[in-house]
């Protein structure tokens, strides 16, 4: 077995130690001063200062510090479990109501109605002509509440003649627009029906009319009754039948949907 020469061993050890402390420049072997390969910094053993030499050698009196390159990114970890659902926050305030949208197109036929009750018409004295009869509005319709298009109106009326009424007294009812109602001459009216006091003091009759309503209509429609004798407790109901497919008769036969 070969033996180790003690003198040679002490010489090699002393040479390596002197090289590290005072000797030749240190050379980096694991970096190449690139982002991929890492950088070489030099640490001064006396001043503790760290410098970047810009090459792969450190001067005497310094030690190398190798900053390794960034490694390959690792694999994404397994997604963790979903966290607990947080508490429900307080309800926010209610916003302001939006504007009313435009009225949609008419669809199938529509029927609406309105009632009135306990209306008296006081007509006393010597009434001998139609212009002297007492006139009263029983109910009015604003076109804003009526269906658009052609409307057929049917009014059903009932009431009692007062004890002061005389046989032959007349009640006359009809439909009339407001501007016509305001005329001193009585104005144009339609759908008129009348009844007279004969053997029975109770009366019951119906009348019908029509009213065309557009989106620009503003004229109110009245149901008016006039009487030559006093009437008590006049009750009634008006049925409004809307026909969205109604149209003025032309020179050709209308289609089934018109």
PDB file of C-alpha atoms in Angstrom:
ATOM      1  CA  UNK A   1       0.000   0.000   0.000  1.00  0.00           C
ATOM      2  CA  UNK A   2       1.385   3.379  -0.993  1.00  0.00           C
ATOM      3  CA  UNK A   3       2.177   5.757   1.786  1.00  0.00           C
ATOM      4  CA  UNK A   4       1.484   9.500   1.864  1.00  0.00           C
ATOM      5  CA  UNK A   5       4.437  11.811   2.077  1.00  0.00           C
ATOM      6  CA  UNK A   6       3.710  14.166   5.012  1.00  0.00           C
ATOM      7  CA  UNK A   7       5.852  16.902   3.578  1.00  0.00           C
ATOM      8  CA  UNK A   8       4.065  16.815   0.219  1.00  0.00           C
ATOM      9  CA  UNK A   9       0.631  16.882   1.888  1.00  0.00           C
ATOM     10  CA  UNK A  10       1.533  19.958   3.968  1.00  0.00           C
ATOM     11  CA  UNK A  11       2.757  21.724   0.850  1.00  0.00           C
ATOM     12  CA  UNK A  12      -0.454  21.123  -1.136  1.00  0.00           C
ATOM     13  CA  UNK A  13      -2.691  22.138   1.747  1.00  0.00           C
ATOM     14  CA  UNK A  14      -0.746  25.361   2.326  1.00  0.00           C
ATOM     15  CA  UNK A  15      -0.862  26.234  -1.347  1.00  0.00           C
ATOM     16  CA  UNK A  16      -4.637  25.825  -1.554  1.00  0.00           C
ATOM     17  CA  UNK A  17      -5.189  27.865   1.624  1.00  0.00           C
ATOM     18  CA  UNK A  18      -2.935  30.676   0.413  1.00  0.00           C
ATOM     19  CA  UNK A  19      -4.699  30.720  -2.926  1.00  0.00           C
ATOM     20  CA  UNK A  20      -8.035  31.158  -1.274  1.00  0.00           C
ATOM     21  CA  UNK A  21      -6.881  33.985   0.992  1.00  0.00           C
ATOM     22  CA  UNK A  22      -4.214  35.845  -0.942  1.00  0.00           C
ATOM     23  CA  UNK A  23      -3.630  34.097  -4.153  1.00  0.00           C
ATOM     24  CA  UNK A  24      -4.964  34.050  -7.700  1.00  0.00           C
ATOM     25  CA  UNK A  25      -8.337  35.198  -8.782  1.00  0.00           C
ATOM     26  CA  UNK A  26     -11.312  32.973  -8.055  1.00  0.00           C
ATOM     27  CA  UNK A  27     -13.063  31.592 -11.132  1.00  0.00           C
ATOM     28  CA  UNK A  28     -16.777  30.783 -11.331  1.00  0.00           C
ATOM     29  CA  UNK A  29     -17.591  27.405 -12.731  1.00  0.00           C
ATOM     30  CA  UNK A  30     -21.374  27.165 -12.276  1.00  0.00           C
ATOM     31  CA  UNK A  31     -22.614  30.510 -13.675  1.00  0.00           C
ATOM     32  CA  UNK A  32     -22.189  32.456 -16.926  1.00  0.00           C
ATOM     33  CA  UNK A  33     -23.532  35.968 -16.095  1.00  0.00           C
ATOM     34  CA  UNK A  34     -26.840  35.485 -17.903  1.00  0.00           C
ATOM     35  CA  UNK A  35     -30.409  35.418 -16.578  1.00  0.00           C
ATOM     36  CA  UNK A  36     -30.601  31.773 -17.537  1.00  0.00           C
ATOM     37  CA  UNK A  37     -27.196  30.695 -16.184  1.00  0.00           C
ATOM     38  CA  UNK A  38     -26.767  32.933 -13.122  1.00  0.00           C
ATOM     39  CA  UNK A  39     -24.334  35.702 -12.100  1.00  0.00           C
ATOM     40  CA  UNK A  40     -20.972  35.914 -10.311  1.00  0.00           C
ATOM     41  CA  UNK A  41     -20.573  38.454  -7.490  1.00  0.00           C
ATOM     42  CA  UNK A  42     -17.387  39.046  -5.489  1.00  0.00           C
ATOM     43  CA  UNK A  43     -17.295  39.347  -1.698  1.00  0.00           C
ATOM     44  CA  UNK A  44     -14.368  41.320  -0.218  1.00  0.00           C
ATOM     45  CA  UNK A  45     -13.130  39.417   2.833  1.00  0.00           C
ATOM     46  CA  UNK A  46     -11.806  42.594   4.472  1.00  0.00           C
ATOM     47  CA  UNK A  47     -14.392  45.304   3.726  1.00  0.00           C
ATOM     48  CA  UNK A  48     -17.338  42.922   3.371  1.00  0.00           C
ATOM     49  CA  UNK A  49     -18.318  44.793   0.213  1.00  0.00           C
ATOM     50  CA  UNK A  50     -19.977  42.906  -2.640  1.00  0.00           C
ATOM     51  CA  UNK A  51     -19.128  43.815  -6.232  1.00  0.00           C
ATOM     52  CA  UNK A  52     -20.058  42.605  -9.685  1.00  0.00           C
ATOM     53  CA  UNK A  53     -16.899  42.195 -11.771  1.00  0.00           C
ATOM     54  CA  UNK A  54     -18.730  41.734 -15.044  1.00  0.00           C
ATOM     55  CA  UNK A  55     -16.735  38.618 -15.882  1.00  0.00           C
ATOM     56  CA  UNK A  56     -16.359  35.184 -14.430  1.00  0.00           C
ATOM     57  CA  UNK A  57     -13.268  35.983 -12.235  1.00  0.00           C
ATOM     58  CA  UNK A  58     -13.031  37.615  -8.814  1.00  0.00           C
ATOM     59  CA  UNK A  59      -9.892  39.677  -7.957  1.00  0.00           C
ATOM     60  CA  UNK A  60      -7.515  38.801  -5.170  1.00  0.00           C
ATOM     61  CA  UNK A  61      -8.823  39.379  -1.701  1.00  0.00           C
ATOM     62  CA  UNK A  62     -12.392  38.490  -2.620  1.00  0.00           C
ATOM     63  CA  UNK A  63     -14.492  35.388  -2.610  1.00  0.00           C
ATOM     64  CA  UNK A  64     -17.020  34.401  -5.266  1.00  0.00           C
ATOM     65  CA  UNK A  65     -20.779  34.467  -4.636  1.00  0.00           C
ATOM     66  CA  UNK A  66     -22.690  32.618  -7.305  1.00  0.00           C
ATOM     67  CA  UNK A  67     -26.282  33.664  -7.811  1.00  0.00           C
ATOM     68  CA  UNK A  68     -27.960  30.762  -9.494  1.00  0.00           C
ATOM     69  CA  UNK A  69     -30.304  31.126 -12.445  1.00  0.00           C
ATOM     70  CA  UNK A  70     -34.071  30.949 -12.123  1.00  0.00           C
ATOM     71  CA  UNK A  71     -35.164  27.355 -12.261  1.00  0.00           C
ATOM     72  CA  UNK A  72     -37.915  25.851 -14.341  1.00  0.00           C
ATOM     73  CA  UNK A  73     -41.407  26.685 -13.033  1.00  0.00           C
ATOM     74  CA  UNK A  74     -42.927  23.945 -10.997  1.00  0.00           C
ATOM     75  CA  UNK A  75     -46.240  22.289 -11.708  1.00  0.00           C
ATOM     76  CA  UNK A  76     -49.435  23.974 -10.579  1.00  0.00           C
ATOM     77  CA  UNK A  77     -50.683  22.624  -7.320  1.00  0.00           C
ATOM     78  CA  UNK A  78     -54.062  21.010  -6.912  1.00  0.00           C
ATOM     79  CA  UNK A  79     -56.899  23.508  -6.555  1.00  0.00           C
ATOM     80  CA  UNK A  80     -57.939  23.947  -2.985  1.00  0.00           C
ATOM     81  CA  UNK A  81     -61.478  23.528  -1.725  1.00  0.00           C
ATOM     82  CA  UNK A  82     -63.938  26.389  -2.103  1.00  0.00           C
ATOM     83  CA  UNK A  83     -64.160  28.620   0.900  1.00  0.00           C
ATOM     84  CA  UNK A  84     -67.276  29.039   2.998  1.00  0.00           C
ATOM     85  CA  UNK A  85     -70.064  31.213   1.578  1.00  0.00           C
ATOM     86  CA  UNK A  86     -70.060  34.639   3.177  1.00  0.00           C
ATOM     87  CA  UNK A  87     -73.039  36.145   4.917  1.00  0.00           C
ATOM     88  CA  UNK A  88     -75.708  37.818   2.758  1.00  0.00           C
ATOM     89  CA  UNK A  89     -75.317  41.576   2.693  1.00  0.00           C
ATOM     90  CA  UNK A  90     -78.137  43.959   3.567  1.00  0.00           C
ATOM     91  CA  UNK A  91     -80.764  44.600   0.909  1.00  0.00           C
ATOM     92  CA  UNK A  92     -80.227  47.818  -0.998  1.00  0.00           C
ATOM     93  CA  UNK A  93     -82.856  50.532  -1.209  1.00  0.00           C
ATOM     94  CA  UNK A  94     -85.600  50.261  -3.828  1.00  0.00           C
ATOM     95  CA  UNK A  95     -84.916  52.426  -6.841  1.00  0.00           C
ATOM     96  CA  UNK A  96     -87.415  54.906  -8.236  1.00  0.00           C
ATOM     97  CA  UNK A  97     -90.200  53.561 -10.430  1.00  0.00           C
ATOM     98  CA  UNK A  98     -89.542  53.952 -14.120  1.00  0.00           C
ATOM     99  CA  UNK A  99     -91.877  55.827 -16.442  1.00  0.00           C
ATOM    100  CA  UNK A 100     -94.972  54.071 -17.767  1.00  0.00           C
ATOM    101  CA  UNK A 101     -94.332  52.608 -21.176  1.00  0.00           C
ATOM    102  CA  UNK A 102     -96.493  53.325 -24.190  1.00  0.00           C
ATOM    103  CA  UNK A 103     -99.749  51.442 -24.550  1.00  0.00           C
ATOM    104  CA  UNK A 104     -99.198  48.341 -26.619  1.00  0.00           C
ATOM    105  CA  UNK A 105    -101.167  47.416 -29.711  1.00  0.00           C
ATOM    106  CA  UNK A 106    -104.692  46.123 -29.217  1.00  0.00           C
ATOM    107  CA  UNK A 107    -105.066  42.403 -29.323  1.00  0.00           C
ATOM    108  CA  UNK A 108    -108.264  40.431 -28.901  1.00  0.00           C
ATOM    109  CA  UNK A 109    -111.617  42.083 -28.254  1.00  0.00           C
ATOM    110  CA  UNK A 110    -111.822  43.702 -24.814  1.00  0.00           C
ATOM    111  CA  UNK A 111    -114.827  44.382 -22.572  1.00  0.00           C
ATOM    112  CA  UNK A 112    -114.750  46.847 -19.654  1.00  0.00           C
ATOM    113  CA  UNK A 113    -117.595  48.330 -17.641  1.00  0.00           C
ATOM    114  CA  UNK A 114    -118.492  50.954 -15.046  1.00  0.00           C
ATOM    115  CA  UNK A 115    -121.481  51.444 -12.740  1.00  0.00           C
ATOM    116  CA  UNK A 116    -123.264  54.339 -11.049  1.00  0.00           C
ATOM    117  CA  UNK A 117    -126.126  54.490  -8.537  1.00  0.00           C
ATOM    118  CA  UNK A 118    -128.575  56.627  -6.538  1.00  0.00           C
ATOM    119  CA  UNK A 119    -128.702  59.652  -8.842  1.00  0.00           C
ATOM    120  CA  UNK A 120    -131.705  61.985  -8.584  1.00  0.00           C
ATOM    121  CA  UNK A 121    -132.985  64.307 -11.291  1.00  0.00           C
ATOM    122  CA  UNK A 122    -135.202  66.987  -9.766  1.00  0.00           C
ATOM    123  CA  UNK A 123    -137.541  68.404 -12.425  1.00  0.00           C
ATOM    124  CA  UNK A 124    -140.398  70.343 -10.830  1.00  0.00           C
ATOM    125  CA  UNK A 125    -142.699  73.001 -12.155  1.00  0.00           C
ATOM    126  CA  UNK A 126    -144.601  73.353 -15.406  1.00  0.00           C
ATOM    127  CA  UNK A 127    -142.246  71.813 -18.008  1.00  0.00           C
ATOM    128  CA  UNK A 128    -143.895  71.880 -21.418  1.00  0.00           C
ATOM    129  CA  UNK A 129    -140.960  71.667 -23.900  1.00  0.00           C
ATOM    130  CA  UNK A 130    -137.753  69.782 -24.443  1.00  0.00           C
ATOM    131  CA  UNK A 131    -135.602  72.858 -23.802  1.00  0.00           C
ATOM    132  CA  UNK A 132    -137.144  73.141 -20.308  1.00  0.00           C
ATOM    133  CA  UNK A 133    -136.302  69.577 -19.306  1.00  0.00           C
ATOM    134  CA  UNK A 134    -133.703  69.212 -16.532  1.00  0.00           C
ATOM    135  CA  UNK A 135    -130.423  67.812 -17.863  1.00  0.00           C
ATOM    136  CA  UNK A 136    -127.831  65.886 -15.839  1.00  0.00           C
ATOM    137  CA  UNK A 137    -124.586  64.007 -16.544  1.00  0.00           C
ATOM    138  CA  UNK A 138    -124.780  60.492 -15.064  1.00  0.00           C
ATOM    139  CA  UNK A 139    -121.181  59.430 -15.808  1.00  0.00           C
ATOM    140  CA  UNK A 140    -118.198  60.681 -17.838  1.00  0.00           C
ATOM    141  CA  UNK A 141    -115.395  58.764 -19.569  1.00  0.00           C
ATOM    142  CA  UNK A 142    -111.895  60.164 -20.059  1.00  0.00           C
ATOM    143  CA  UNK A 143    -110.413  58.809 -23.321  1.00  0.00           C
ATOM    144  CA  UNK A 144    -107.201  58.042 -21.401  1.00  0.00           C
ATOM    145  CA  UNK A 145    -108.969  55.146 -19.647  1.00  0.00           C
ATOM    146  CA  UNK A 146    -110.839  53.804 -22.674  1.00  0.00           C
ATOM    147  CA  UNK A 147    -109.319  51.168 -24.987  1.00  0.00           C
ATOM    148  CA  UNK A 148    -107.813  52.484 -28.210  1.00  0.00           C
ATOM    149  CA  UNK A 149    -109.809  52.039 -31.388  1.00  0.00           C
ATOM    150  CA  UNK A 150    -113.512  51.495 -31.925  1.00  0.00           C
ATOM    151  CA  UNK A 151    -115.637  51.159 -28.780  1.00  0.00           C
ATOM    152  CA  UNK A 152    -119.313  50.252 -28.648  1.00  0.00           C
ATOM    153  CA  UNK A 153    -121.024  51.483 -25.479  1.00  0.00           C
ATOM    154  CA  UNK A 154    -124.227  49.990 -24.059  1.00  0.00           C
ATOM    155  CA  UNK A 155    -125.896  51.654 -21.052  1.00  0.00           C
ATOM    156  CA  UNK A 156    -128.501  49.913 -18.878  1.00  0.00           C
ATOM    157  CA  UNK A 157    -130.643  52.291 -16.760  1.00  0.00           C
ATOM    158  CA  UNK A 158    -133.310  51.822 -14.114  1.00  0.00           C
ATOM    159  CA  UNK A 159    -135.061  54.142 -11.662  1.00  0.00           C
ATOM    160  CA  UNK A 160    -138.329  55.376 -10.170  1.00  0.00           C
ATOM    161  CA  UNK A 161    -140.585  58.315 -10.871  1.00  0.00           C
ATOM    162  CA  UNK A 162    -141.153  60.439  -7.782  1.00  0.00           C
ATOM    163  CA  UNK A 163    -144.627  60.965  -6.332  1.00  0.00           C
ATOM    164  CA  UNK A 164    -144.579  64.490  -7.719  1.00  0.00           C
ATOM    165  CA  UNK A 165    -144.180  63.165 -11.295  1.00  0.00           C
ATOM    166  CA  UNK A 166    -147.198  63.072 -13.572  1.00  0.00           C
ATOM    167  CA  UNK A 167    -148.265  60.534 -16.156  1.00  0.00           C
ATOM    168  CA  UNK A 168    -146.755  61.448 -19.484  1.00  0.00           C
ATOM    169  CA  UNK A 169    -143.484  62.765 -18.005  1.00  0.00           C
ATOM    170  CA  UNK A 170    -140.456  61.740 -20.078  1.00  0.00           C
ATOM    171  CA  UNK A 171    -136.870  60.680 -19.398  1.00  0.00           C
ATOM    172  CA  UNK A 172    -134.519  60.986 -22.383  1.00  0.00           C
ATOM    173  CA  UNK A 173    -130.934  59.612 -22.247  1.00  0.00           C
ATOM    174  CA  UNK A 174    -128.085  59.754 -24.791  1.00  0.00           C
ATOM    175  CA  UNK A 175    -124.281  59.911 -25.290  1.00  0.00           C
ATOM    176  CA  UNK A 176    -122.639  63.269 -25.942  1.00  0.00           C
ATOM    177  CA  UNK A 177    -119.112  64.702 -26.164  1.00  0.00           C
ATOM    178  CA  UNK A 178    -118.251  67.507 -23.751  1.00  0.00           C
ATOM    179  CA  UNK A 179    -118.042  70.305 -26.345  1.00  0.00           C
ATOM    180  CA  UNK A 180    -121.508  69.377 -27.653  1.00  0.00           C
ATOM    181  CA  UNK A 181    -122.890  69.199 -24.109  1.00  0.00           C
ATOM    182  CA  UNK A 182    -121.717  72.764 -23.433  1.00  0.00           C
ATOM    183  CA  UNK A 183    -123.625  74.211 -26.417  1.00  0.00           C
ATOM    184  CA  UNK A 184    -126.765  76.163 -25.582  1.00  0.00           C
ATOM    185  CA  UNK A 185    -128.619  74.550 -28.472  1.00  0.00           C
ATOM    186  CA  UNK A 186    -128.160  71.122 -26.954  1.00  0.00           C
ATOM    187  CA  UNK A 187    -125.497  69.995 -29.396  1.00  0.00           C
ATOM    188  CA  UNK A 188    -125.151  66.803 -31.368  1.00  0.00           C
ATOM    189  CA  UNK A 189    -125.931  63.553 -29.583  1.00  0.00           C
ATOM    190  CA  UNK A 190    -126.332  59.884 -30.452  1.00  0.00           C
ATOM    191  CA  UNK A 191    -127.737  56.649 -29.072  1.00  0.00           C
ATOM    192  CA  UNK A 192    -130.726  58.394 -27.553  1.00  0.00           C
ATOM    193  CA  UNK A 193    -133.533  56.380 -25.925  1.00  0.00           C
ATOM    194  CA  UNK A 194    -136.491  57.596 -23.904  1.00  0.00           C
ATOM    195  CA  UNK A 195    -139.259  56.273 -21.673  1.00  0.00           C
ATOM    196  CA  UNK A 196    -142.407  57.892 -20.322  1.00  0.00           C
ATOM    197  CA  UNK A 197    -144.376  57.623 -17.100  1.00  0.00           C
ATOM    198  CA  UNK A 198    -147.510  55.564 -17.772  1.00  0.00           C
ATOM    199  CA  UNK A 199    -149.107  52.995 -15.444  1.00  0.00           C
ATOM    200  CA  UNK A 200    -145.912  51.976 -13.648  1.00  0.00           C
ATOM    201  CA  UNK A 201    -143.687  54.356 -11.690  1.00  0.00           C
ATOM    202  CA  UNK A 202    -140.666  52.095 -12.327  1.00  0.00           C
ATOM    203  CA  UNK A 203    -138.678  52.166 -15.597  1.00  0.00           C
ATOM    204  CA  UNK A 204    -135.864  50.046 -17.055  1.00  0.00           C
ATOM    205  CA  UNK A 205    -134.327  50.496 -20.517  1.00  0.00           C
ATOM    206  CA  UNK A 206    -131.019  50.391 -22.456  1.00  0.00           C
ATOM    207  CA  UNK A 207    -129.308  52.567 -25.047  1.00  0.00           C
ATOM    208  CA  UNK A 208    -126.180  52.172 -27.144  1.00  0.00           C
ATOM    209  CA  UNK A 209    -123.609  54.374 -28.855  1.00  0.00           C
ATOM    210  CA  UNK A 210    -120.036  54.267 -30.101  1.00  0.00           C
ATOM    211  CA  UNK A 211    -116.802  56.179 -29.524  1.00  0.00           C
ATOM    212  CA  UNK A 212    -113.559  56.091 -31.530  1.00  0.00           C
ATOM    213  CA  UNK A 213    -110.464  56.634 -29.340  1.00  0.00           C
ATOM    214  CA  UNK A 214    -106.971  57.451 -30.636  1.00  0.00           C
ATOM    215  CA  UNK A 215    -103.702  58.149 -28.792  1.00  0.00           C
ATOM    216  CA  UNK A 216    -104.382  61.900 -29.186  1.00  0.00           C
ATOM    217  CA  UNK A 217    -108.039  61.914 -28.085  1.00  0.00           C
ATOM    218  CA  UNK A 218    -108.822  64.403 -25.304  1.00  0.00           C
ATOM    219  CA  UNK A 219    -112.601  64.848 -25.547  1.00  0.00           C
ATOM    220  CA  UNK A 220    -114.566  63.436 -22.609  1.00  0.00           C
ATOM    221  CA  UNK A 221    -117.680  61.400 -23.338  1.00  0.00           C
ATOM    222  CA  UNK A 222    -120.809  61.837 -21.154  1.00  0.00           C
ATOM    223  CA  UNK A 223    -123.905  59.763 -20.555  1.00  0.00           C
ATOM    224  CA  UNK A 224    -126.609  62.411 -20.198  1.00  0.00           C
ATOM    225  CA  UNK A 225    -130.245  62.142 -19.130  1.00  0.00           C
ATOM    226  CA  UNK A 226    -132.881  64.858 -19.148  1.00  0.00           C
ATOM    227  CA  UNK A 227    -136.356  64.593 -17.603  1.00  0.00           C
ATOM    228  CA  UNK A 228    -139.621  66.501 -17.439  1.00  0.00           C
ATOM    229  CA  UNK A 229    -140.505  64.977 -14.055  1.00  0.00           C
ATOM    230  CA  UNK A 230    -138.553  64.175 -10.885  1.00  0.00           C
ATOM    231  CA  UNK A 231    -136.713  60.824 -10.798  1.00  0.00           C
ATOM    232  CA  UNK A 232    -135.301  59.083  -7.702  1.00  0.00           C
ATOM    233  CA  UNK A 233    -132.486  56.543  -7.311  1.00  0.00           C
ATOM    234  CA  UNK A 234    -131.345  56.276 -10.901  1.00  0.00           C
ATOM    235  CA  UNK A 235    -128.935  53.320 -11.235  1.00  0.00           C
ATOM    236  CA  UNK A 236    -126.994  52.084 -14.220  1.00  0.00           C
ATOM    237  CA  UNK A 237    -124.095  50.274 -15.811  1.00  0.00           C
ATOM    238  CA  UNK A 238    -122.184  50.921 -19.012  1.00  0.00           C
ATOM    239  CA  UNK A 239    -120.509  48.093 -20.925  1.00  0.00           C
ATOM    240  CA  UNK A 240    -117.681  49.096 -23.294  1.00  0.00           C
ATOM    241  CA  UNK A 241    -116.931  46.608 -26.090  1.00  0.00           C
ATOM    242  CA  UNK A 242    -113.632  47.284 -27.876  1.00  0.00           C
ATOM    243  CA  UNK A 243    -113.078  46.006 -31.422  1.00  0.00           C
ATOM    244  CA  UNK A 244    -109.379  46.546 -32.342  1.00  0.00           C
ATOM    245  CA  UNK A 245    -109.909  45.280 -35.900  1.00  0.00           C
ATOM    246  CA  UNK A 246    -112.685  47.758 -36.736  1.00  0.00           C
ATOM    247  CA  UNK A 247    -112.124  49.859 -39.875  1.00  0.00           C
ATOM    248  CA  UNK A 248    -114.070  52.217 -42.093  1.00  0.00           C
ATOM    249  CA  UNK A 249    -115.848  50.426 -44.933  1.00  0.00           C
ATOM    250  CA  UNK A 250    -114.039  50.890 -48.248  1.00  0.00           C
ATOM    251  CA  UNK A 251    -114.643  49.847 -51.842  1.00  0.00           C
ATOM    252  CA  UNK A 252    -113.371  46.291 -51.271  1.00  0.00           C
ATOM    253  CA  UNK A 253    -114.382  43.556 -48.889  1.00  0.00           C
ATOM    254  CA  UNK A 254    -112.301  43.789 -45.671  1.00  0.00           C
ATOM    255  CA  UNK A 255    -110.043  40.909 -44.706  1.00  0.00           C
ATOM    256  CA  UNK A 256    -111.182  38.637 -41.828  1.00  0.00           C
ATOM    257  CA  UNK A 257    -108.661  40.272 -39.469  1.00  0.00           C
ATOM    258  CA  UNK A 258    -109.911  43.818 -40.210  1.00  0.00           C
TER     259      UNK A 258
END
